[in-house]
mmCIF file with all atom_site columns, C-alpha atoms and ligand atoms in Angstrom:
data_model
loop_
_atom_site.group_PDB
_atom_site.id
_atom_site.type_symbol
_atom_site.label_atom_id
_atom_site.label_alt_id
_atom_site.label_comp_id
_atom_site.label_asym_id
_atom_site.label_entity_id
_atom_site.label_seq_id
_atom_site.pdbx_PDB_ins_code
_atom_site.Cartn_x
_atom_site.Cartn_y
_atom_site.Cartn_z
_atom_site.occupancy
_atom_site.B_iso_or_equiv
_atom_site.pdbx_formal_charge
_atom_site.auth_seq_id
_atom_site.auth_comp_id
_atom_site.auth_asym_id
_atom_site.auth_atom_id
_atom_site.pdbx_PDB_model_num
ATOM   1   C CA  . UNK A 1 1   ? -8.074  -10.657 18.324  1.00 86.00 ? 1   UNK A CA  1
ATOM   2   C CA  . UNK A 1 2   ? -5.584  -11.460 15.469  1.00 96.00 ? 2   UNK A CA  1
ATOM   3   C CA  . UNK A 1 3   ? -6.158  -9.197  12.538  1.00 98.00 ? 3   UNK A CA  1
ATOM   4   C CA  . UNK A 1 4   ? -5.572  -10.635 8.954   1.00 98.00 ? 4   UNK A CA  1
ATOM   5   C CA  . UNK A 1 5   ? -3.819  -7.792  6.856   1.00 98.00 ? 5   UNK A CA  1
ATOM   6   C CA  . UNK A 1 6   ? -3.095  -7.717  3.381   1.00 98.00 ? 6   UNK A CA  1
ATOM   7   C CA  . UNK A 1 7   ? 0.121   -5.683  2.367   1.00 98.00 ? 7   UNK A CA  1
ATOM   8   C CA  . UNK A 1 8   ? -0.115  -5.345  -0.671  1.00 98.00 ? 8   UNK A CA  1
ATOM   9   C CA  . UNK A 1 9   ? 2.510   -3.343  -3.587  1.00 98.00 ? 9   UNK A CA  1
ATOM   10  C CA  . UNK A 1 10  ? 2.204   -1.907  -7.045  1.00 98.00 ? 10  UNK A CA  1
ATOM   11  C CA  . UNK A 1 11  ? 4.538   -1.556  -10.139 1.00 98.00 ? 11  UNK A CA  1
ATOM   12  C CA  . UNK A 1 12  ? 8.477   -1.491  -9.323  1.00 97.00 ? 12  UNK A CA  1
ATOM   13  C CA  . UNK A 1 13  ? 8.183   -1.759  -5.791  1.00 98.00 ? 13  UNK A CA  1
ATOM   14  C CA  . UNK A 1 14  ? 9.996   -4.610  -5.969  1.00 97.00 ? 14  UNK A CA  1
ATOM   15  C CA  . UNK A 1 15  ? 12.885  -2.425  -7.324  1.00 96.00 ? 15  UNK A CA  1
ATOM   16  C CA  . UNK A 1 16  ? 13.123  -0.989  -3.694  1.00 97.00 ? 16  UNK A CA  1
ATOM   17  C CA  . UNK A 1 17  ? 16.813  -0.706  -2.131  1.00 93.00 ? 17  UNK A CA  1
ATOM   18  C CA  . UNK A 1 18  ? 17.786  -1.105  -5.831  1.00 89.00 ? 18  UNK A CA  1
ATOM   19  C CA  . UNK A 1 19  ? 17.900  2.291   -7.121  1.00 86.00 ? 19  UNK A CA  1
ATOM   20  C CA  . UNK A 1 20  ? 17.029  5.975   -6.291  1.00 86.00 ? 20  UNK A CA  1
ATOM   21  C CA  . UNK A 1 21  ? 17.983  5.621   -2.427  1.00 88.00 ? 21  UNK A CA  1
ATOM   22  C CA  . UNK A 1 22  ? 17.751  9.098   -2.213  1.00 89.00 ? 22  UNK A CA  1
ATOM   23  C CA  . UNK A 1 23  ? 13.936  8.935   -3.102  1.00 88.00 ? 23  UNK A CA  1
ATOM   24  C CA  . UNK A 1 24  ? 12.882  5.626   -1.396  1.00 90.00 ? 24  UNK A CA  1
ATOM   25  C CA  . UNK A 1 25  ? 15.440  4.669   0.765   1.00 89.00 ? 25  UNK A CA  1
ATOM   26  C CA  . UNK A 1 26  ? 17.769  1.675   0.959   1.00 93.00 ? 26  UNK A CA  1
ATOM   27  C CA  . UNK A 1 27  ? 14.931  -0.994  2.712   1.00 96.00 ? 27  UNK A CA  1
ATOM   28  C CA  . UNK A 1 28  ? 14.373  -3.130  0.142   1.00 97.00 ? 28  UNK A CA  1
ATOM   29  C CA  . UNK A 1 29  ? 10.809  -4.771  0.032   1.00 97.00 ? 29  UNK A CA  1
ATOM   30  C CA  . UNK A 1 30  ? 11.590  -7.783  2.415   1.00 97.00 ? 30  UNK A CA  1
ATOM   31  C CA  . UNK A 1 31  ? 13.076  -5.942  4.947   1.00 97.00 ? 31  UNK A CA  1
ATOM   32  C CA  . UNK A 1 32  ? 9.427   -3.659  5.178   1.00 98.00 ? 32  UNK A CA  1
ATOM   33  C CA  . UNK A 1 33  ? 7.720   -6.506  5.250   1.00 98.00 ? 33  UNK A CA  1
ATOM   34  C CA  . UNK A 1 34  ? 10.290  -8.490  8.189   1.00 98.00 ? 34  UNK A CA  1
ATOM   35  C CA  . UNK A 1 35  ? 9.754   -5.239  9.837   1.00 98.00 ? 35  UNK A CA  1
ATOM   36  C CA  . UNK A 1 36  ? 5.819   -5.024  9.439   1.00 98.00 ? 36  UNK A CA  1
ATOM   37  C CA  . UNK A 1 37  ? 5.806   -8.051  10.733  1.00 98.00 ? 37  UNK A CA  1
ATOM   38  C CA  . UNK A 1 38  ? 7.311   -7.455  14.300  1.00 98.00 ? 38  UNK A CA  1
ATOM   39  C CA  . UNK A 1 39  ? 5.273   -4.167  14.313  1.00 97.00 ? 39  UNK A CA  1
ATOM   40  C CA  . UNK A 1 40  ? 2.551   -6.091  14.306  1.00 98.00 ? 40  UNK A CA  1
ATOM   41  C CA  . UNK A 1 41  ? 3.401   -9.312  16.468  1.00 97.00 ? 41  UNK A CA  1
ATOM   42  C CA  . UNK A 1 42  ? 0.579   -11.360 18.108  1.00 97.00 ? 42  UNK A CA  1
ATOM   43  C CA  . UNK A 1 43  ? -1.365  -8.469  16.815  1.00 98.00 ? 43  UNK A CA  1
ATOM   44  C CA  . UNK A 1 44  ? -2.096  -9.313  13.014  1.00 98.00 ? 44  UNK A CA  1
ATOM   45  C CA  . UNK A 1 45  ? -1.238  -11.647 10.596  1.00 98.00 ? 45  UNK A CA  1
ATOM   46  C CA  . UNK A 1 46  ? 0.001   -10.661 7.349   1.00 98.00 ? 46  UNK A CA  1
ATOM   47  C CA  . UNK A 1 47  ? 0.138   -11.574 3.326   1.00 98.00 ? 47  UNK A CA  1
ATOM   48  C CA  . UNK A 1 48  ? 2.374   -9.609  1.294   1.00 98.00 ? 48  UNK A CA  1
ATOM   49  C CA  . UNK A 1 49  ? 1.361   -9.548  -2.560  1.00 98.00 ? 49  UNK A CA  1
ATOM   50  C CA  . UNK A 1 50  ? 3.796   -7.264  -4.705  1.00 98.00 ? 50  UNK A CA  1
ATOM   51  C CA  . UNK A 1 51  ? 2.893   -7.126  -8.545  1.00 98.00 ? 51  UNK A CA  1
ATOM   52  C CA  . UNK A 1 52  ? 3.619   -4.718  -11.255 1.00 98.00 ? 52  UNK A CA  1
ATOM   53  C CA  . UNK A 1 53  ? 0.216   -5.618  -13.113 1.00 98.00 ? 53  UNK A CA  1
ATOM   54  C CA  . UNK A 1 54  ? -2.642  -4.083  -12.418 1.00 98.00 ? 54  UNK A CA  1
ATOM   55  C CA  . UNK A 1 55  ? -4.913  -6.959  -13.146 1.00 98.00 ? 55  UNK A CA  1
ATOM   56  C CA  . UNK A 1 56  ? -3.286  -9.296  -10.874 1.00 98.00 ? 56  UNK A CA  1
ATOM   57  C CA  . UNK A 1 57  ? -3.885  -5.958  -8.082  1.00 98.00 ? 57  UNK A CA  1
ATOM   58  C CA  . UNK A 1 58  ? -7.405  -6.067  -8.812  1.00 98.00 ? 58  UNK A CA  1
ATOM   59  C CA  . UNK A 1 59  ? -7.800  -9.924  -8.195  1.00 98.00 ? 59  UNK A CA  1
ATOM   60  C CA  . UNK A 1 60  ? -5.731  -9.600  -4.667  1.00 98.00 ? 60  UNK A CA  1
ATOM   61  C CA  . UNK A 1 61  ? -8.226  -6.814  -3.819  1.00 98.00 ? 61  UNK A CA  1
ATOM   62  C CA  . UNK A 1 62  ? -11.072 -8.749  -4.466  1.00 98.00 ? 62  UNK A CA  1
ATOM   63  C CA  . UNK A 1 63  ? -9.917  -12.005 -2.835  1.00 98.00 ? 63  UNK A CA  1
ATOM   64  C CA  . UNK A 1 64  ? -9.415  -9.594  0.136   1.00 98.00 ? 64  UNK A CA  1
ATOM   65  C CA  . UNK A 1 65  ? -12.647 -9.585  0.714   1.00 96.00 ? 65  UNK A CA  1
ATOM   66  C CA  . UNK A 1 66  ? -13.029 -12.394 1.796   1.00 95.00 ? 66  UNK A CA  1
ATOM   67  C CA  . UNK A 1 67  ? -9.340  -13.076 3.537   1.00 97.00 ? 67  UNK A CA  1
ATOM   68  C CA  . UNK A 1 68  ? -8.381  -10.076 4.915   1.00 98.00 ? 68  UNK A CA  1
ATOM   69  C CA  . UNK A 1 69  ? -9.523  -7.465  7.149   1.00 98.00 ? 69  UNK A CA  1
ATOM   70  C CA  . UNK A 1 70  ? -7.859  -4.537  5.898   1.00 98.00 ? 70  UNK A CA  1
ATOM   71  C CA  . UNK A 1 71  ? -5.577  -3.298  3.313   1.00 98.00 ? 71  UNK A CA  1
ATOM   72  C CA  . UNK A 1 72  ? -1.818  -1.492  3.805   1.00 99.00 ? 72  UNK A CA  1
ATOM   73  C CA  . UNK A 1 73  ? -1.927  -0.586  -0.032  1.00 99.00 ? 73  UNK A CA  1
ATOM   74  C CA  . UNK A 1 74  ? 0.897   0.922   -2.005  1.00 98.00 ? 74  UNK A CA  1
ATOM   75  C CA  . UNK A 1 75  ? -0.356  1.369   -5.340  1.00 98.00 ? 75  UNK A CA  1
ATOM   76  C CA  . UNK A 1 76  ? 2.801   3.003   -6.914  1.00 98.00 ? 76  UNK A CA  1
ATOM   77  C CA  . UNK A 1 77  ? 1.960   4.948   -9.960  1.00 98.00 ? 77  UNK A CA  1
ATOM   78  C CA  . UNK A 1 78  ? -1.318  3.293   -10.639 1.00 98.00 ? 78  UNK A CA  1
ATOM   79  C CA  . UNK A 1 79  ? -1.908  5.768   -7.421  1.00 98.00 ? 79  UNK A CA  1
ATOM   80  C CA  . UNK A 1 80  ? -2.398  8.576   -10.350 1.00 98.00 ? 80  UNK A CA  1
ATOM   81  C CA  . UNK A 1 81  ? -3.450  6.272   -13.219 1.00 98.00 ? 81  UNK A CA  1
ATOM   82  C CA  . UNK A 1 82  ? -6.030  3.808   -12.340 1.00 98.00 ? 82  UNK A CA  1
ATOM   83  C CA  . UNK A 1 83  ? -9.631  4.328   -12.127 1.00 98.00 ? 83  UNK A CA  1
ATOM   84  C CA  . UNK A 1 84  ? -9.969  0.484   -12.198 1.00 98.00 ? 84  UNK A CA  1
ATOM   85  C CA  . UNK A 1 85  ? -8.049  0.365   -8.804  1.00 98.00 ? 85  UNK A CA  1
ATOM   86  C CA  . UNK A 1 86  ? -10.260 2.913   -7.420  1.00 98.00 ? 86  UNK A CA  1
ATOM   87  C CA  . UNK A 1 87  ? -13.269 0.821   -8.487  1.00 98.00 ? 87  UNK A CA  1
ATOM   88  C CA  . UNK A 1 88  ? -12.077 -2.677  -6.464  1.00 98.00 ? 88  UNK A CA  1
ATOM   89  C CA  . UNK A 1 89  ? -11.033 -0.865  -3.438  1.00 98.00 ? 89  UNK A CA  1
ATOM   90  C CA  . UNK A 1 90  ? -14.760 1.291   -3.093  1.00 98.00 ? 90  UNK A CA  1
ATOM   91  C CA  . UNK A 1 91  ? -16.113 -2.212  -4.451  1.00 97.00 ? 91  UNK A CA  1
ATOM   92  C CA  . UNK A 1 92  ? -14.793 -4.327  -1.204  1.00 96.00 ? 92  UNK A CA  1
ATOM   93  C CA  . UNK A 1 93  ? -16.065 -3.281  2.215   1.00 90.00 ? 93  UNK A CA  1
ATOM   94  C CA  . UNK A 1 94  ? -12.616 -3.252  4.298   1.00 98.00 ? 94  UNK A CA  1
ATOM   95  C CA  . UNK A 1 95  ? -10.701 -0.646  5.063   1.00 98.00 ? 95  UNK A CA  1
ATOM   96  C CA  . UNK A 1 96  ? -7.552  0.478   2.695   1.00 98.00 ? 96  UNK A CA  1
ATOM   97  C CA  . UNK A 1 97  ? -4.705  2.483   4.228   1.00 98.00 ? 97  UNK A CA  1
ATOM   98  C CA  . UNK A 1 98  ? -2.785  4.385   0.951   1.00 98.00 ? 98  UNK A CA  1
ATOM   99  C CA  . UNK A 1 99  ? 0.400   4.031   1.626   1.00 98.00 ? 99  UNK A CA  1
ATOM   100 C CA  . UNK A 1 100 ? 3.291   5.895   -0.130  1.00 98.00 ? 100 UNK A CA  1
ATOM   101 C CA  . UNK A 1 101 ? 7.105   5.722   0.581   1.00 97.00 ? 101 UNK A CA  1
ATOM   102 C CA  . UNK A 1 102 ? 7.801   8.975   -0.507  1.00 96.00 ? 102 UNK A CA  1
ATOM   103 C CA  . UNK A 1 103 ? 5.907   12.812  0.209   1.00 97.00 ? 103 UNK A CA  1
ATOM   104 C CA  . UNK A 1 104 ? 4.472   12.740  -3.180  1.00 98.00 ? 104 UNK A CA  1
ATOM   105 C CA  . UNK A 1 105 ? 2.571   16.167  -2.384  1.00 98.00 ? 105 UNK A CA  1
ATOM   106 C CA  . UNK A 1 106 ? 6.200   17.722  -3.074  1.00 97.00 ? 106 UNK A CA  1
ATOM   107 C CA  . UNK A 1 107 ? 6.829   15.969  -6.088  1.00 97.00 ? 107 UNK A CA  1
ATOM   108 C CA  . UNK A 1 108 ? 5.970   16.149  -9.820  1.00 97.00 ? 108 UNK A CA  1
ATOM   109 C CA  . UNK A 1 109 ? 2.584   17.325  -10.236 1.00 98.00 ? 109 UNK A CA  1
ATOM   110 C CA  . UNK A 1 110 ? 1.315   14.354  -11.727 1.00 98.00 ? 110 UNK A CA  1
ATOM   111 C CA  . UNK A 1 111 ? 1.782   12.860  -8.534  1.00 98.00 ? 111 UNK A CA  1
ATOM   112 C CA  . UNK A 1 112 ? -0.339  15.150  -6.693  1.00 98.00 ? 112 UNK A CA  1
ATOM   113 C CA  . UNK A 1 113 ? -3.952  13.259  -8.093  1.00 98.00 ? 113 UNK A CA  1
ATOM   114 C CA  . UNK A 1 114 ? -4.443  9.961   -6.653  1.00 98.00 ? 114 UNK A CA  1
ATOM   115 C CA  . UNK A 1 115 ? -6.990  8.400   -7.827  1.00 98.00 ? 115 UNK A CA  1
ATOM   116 C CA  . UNK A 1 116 ? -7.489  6.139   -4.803  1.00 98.00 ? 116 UNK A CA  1
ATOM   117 C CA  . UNK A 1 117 ? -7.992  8.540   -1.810  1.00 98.00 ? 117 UNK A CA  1
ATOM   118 C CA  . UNK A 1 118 ? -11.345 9.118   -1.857  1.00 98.00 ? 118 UNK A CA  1
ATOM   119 C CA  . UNK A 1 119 ? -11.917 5.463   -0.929  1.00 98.00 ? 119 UNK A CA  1
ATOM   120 C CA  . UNK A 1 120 ? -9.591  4.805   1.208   1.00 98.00 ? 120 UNK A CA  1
ATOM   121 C CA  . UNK A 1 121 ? -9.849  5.367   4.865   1.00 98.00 ? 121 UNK A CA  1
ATOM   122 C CA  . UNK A 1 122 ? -7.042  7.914   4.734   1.00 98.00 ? 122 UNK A CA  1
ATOM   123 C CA  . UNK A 1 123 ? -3.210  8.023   3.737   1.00 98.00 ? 123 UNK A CA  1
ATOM   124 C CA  . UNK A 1 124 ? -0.004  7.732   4.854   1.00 98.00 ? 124 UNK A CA  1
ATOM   125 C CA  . UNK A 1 125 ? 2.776   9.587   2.699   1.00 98.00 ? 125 UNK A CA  1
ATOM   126 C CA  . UNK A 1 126 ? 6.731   10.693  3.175   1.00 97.00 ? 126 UNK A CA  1
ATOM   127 C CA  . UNK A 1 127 ? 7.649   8.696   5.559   1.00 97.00 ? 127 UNK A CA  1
ATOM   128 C CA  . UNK A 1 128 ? 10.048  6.636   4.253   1.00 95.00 ? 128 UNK A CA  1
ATOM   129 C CA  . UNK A 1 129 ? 9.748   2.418   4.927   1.00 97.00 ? 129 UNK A CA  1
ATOM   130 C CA  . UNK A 1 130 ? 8.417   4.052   8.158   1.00 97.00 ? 130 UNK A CA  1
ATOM   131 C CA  . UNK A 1 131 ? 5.146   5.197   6.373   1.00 98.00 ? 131 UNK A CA  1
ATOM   132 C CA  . UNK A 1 132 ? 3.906   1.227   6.378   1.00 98.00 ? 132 UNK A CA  1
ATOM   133 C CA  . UNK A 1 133 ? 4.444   1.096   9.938   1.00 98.00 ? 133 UNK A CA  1
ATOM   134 C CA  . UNK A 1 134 ? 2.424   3.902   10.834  1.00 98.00 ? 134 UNK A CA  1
ATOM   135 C CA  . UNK A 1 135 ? 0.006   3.002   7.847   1.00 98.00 ? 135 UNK A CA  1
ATOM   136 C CA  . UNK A 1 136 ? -0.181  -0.222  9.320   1.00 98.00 ? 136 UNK A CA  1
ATOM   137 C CA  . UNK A 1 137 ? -0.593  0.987   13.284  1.00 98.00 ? 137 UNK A CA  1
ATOM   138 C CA  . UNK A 1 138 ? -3.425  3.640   11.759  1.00 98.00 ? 138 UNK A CA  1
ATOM   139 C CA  . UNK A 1 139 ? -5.199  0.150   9.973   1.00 98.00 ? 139 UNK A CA  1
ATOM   140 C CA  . UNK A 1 140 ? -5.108  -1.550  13.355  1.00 98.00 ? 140 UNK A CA  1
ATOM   141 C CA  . UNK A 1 141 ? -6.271  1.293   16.189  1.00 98.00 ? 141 UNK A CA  1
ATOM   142 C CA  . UNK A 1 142 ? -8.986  1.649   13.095  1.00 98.00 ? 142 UNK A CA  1
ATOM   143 C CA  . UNK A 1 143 ? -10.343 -1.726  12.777  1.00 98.00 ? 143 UNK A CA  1
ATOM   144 C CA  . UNK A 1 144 ? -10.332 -1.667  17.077  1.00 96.00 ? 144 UNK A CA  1
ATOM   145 C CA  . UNK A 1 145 ? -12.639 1.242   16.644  1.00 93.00 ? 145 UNK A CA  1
HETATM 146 O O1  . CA2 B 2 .   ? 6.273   7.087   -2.860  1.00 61.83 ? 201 CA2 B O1  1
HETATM 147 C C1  . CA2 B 2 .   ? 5.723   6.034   -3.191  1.00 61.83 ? 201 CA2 B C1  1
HETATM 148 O O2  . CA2 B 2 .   ? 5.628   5.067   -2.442  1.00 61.83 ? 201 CA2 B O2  1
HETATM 149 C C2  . CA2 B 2 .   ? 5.180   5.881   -4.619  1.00 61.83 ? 201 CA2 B C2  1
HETATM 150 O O3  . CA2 B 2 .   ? 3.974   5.130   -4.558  1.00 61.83 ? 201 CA2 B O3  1
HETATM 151 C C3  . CA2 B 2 .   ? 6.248   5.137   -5.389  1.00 61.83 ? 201 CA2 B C3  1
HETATM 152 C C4  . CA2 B 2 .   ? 5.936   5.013   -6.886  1.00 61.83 ? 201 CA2 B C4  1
HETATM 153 C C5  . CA2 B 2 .   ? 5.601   6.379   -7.475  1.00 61.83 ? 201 CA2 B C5  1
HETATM 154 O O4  . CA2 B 2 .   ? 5.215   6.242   -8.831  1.00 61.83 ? 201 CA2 B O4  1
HETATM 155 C C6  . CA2 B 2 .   ? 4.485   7.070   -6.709  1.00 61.83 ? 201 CA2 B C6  1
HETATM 156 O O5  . CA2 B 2 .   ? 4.272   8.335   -7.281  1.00 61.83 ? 201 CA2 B O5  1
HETATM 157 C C7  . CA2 B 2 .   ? 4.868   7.231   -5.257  1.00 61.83 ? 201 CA2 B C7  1
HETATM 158 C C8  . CA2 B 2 .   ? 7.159   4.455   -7.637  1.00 61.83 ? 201 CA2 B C8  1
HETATM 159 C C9  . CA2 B 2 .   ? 7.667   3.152   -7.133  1.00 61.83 ? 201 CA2 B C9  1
HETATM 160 C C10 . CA2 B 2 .   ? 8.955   2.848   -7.849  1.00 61.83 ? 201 CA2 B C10 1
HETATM 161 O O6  . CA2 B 2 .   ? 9.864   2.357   -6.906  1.00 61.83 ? 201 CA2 B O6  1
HETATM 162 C C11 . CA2 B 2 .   ? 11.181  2.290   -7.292  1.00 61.83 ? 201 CA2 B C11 1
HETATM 163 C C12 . CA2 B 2 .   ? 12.051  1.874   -6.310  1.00 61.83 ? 201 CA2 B C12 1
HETATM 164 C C13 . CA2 B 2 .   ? 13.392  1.794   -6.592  1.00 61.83 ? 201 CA2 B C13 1
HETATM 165 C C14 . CA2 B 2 .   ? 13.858  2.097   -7.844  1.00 61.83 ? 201 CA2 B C14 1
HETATM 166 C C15 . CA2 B 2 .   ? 12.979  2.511   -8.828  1.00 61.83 ? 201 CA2 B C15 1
HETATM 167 C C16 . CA2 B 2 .   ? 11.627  2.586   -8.550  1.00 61.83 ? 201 CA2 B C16 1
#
């Protein structure tokens, strides 16, 4: 069965490949998604949304939930911010993989509270571009049960 899958980015991920290659690596945010999308092959179809305002995150949540099956969510910094993200993703019933580039349990503290674990069926983090393709992989042996 072919799997609809939402990727979906947060604030200055589209900076990726950019700037501070020695924190997020050189991939910039097309070459994830090129590479998501021979992970997942005959496997899943995806949609990539990127956006760097919240709101517009909220509305691609919700219109998940009735397009997609799951969610390969990077949520950037909103990760430690955003109640209101927290809110769409308990508020639609498919799963949400949190997905982070970079190990952000040895980074600043601040990074340390996300507020979007809890409702997420778990969380991929330090990886590199690779986290998405395990984040994604985890999404899809999920949704097979
Ligand atoms: O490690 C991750 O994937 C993060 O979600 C990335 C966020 C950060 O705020 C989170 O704590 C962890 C930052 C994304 C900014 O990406 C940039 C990429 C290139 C240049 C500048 C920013």
């Amino acid at each position: 069965m072919t799997r609809k899958i939402l990727i979906l980015n947060g604030p200055n991920l589209n900076l990726l490949g950019t700037r501070e290659p020695e924190v997020y690596g050189t991939a910039t945010l097309d070459d994830i998604v090129a590479g998501l999308v021979i992970t997942a092959g005959e496997r899943a179809e995806l949609r990539h949304v990127q956006s760097n305002n919240e709101g517009e995150l909220i509305e691609a949540i919700h219109q998940a939930r009735d397009t997609s099956d799951g969610i390969v969510f990077n949520p950037g910094a909103f990760t430690h911010t955003s109640i209101a993200l927290r809110d769409a993703v308990s508020g639609v019933e498919i799963p949400v993989v949190e997905t982070h580039l970079s190990n952000v349990h040895a980074r600043e503290e601040f990074r340390h509270t996300s507020y979007l674990t809890a409702v997420c069926v778990g969380v991929v983090a330090g990886f590199g571009a690779n986290s998405y393709t395990l984040a994604l992989e985890a999404l899809l042996a999920h949704l097979d049960g």
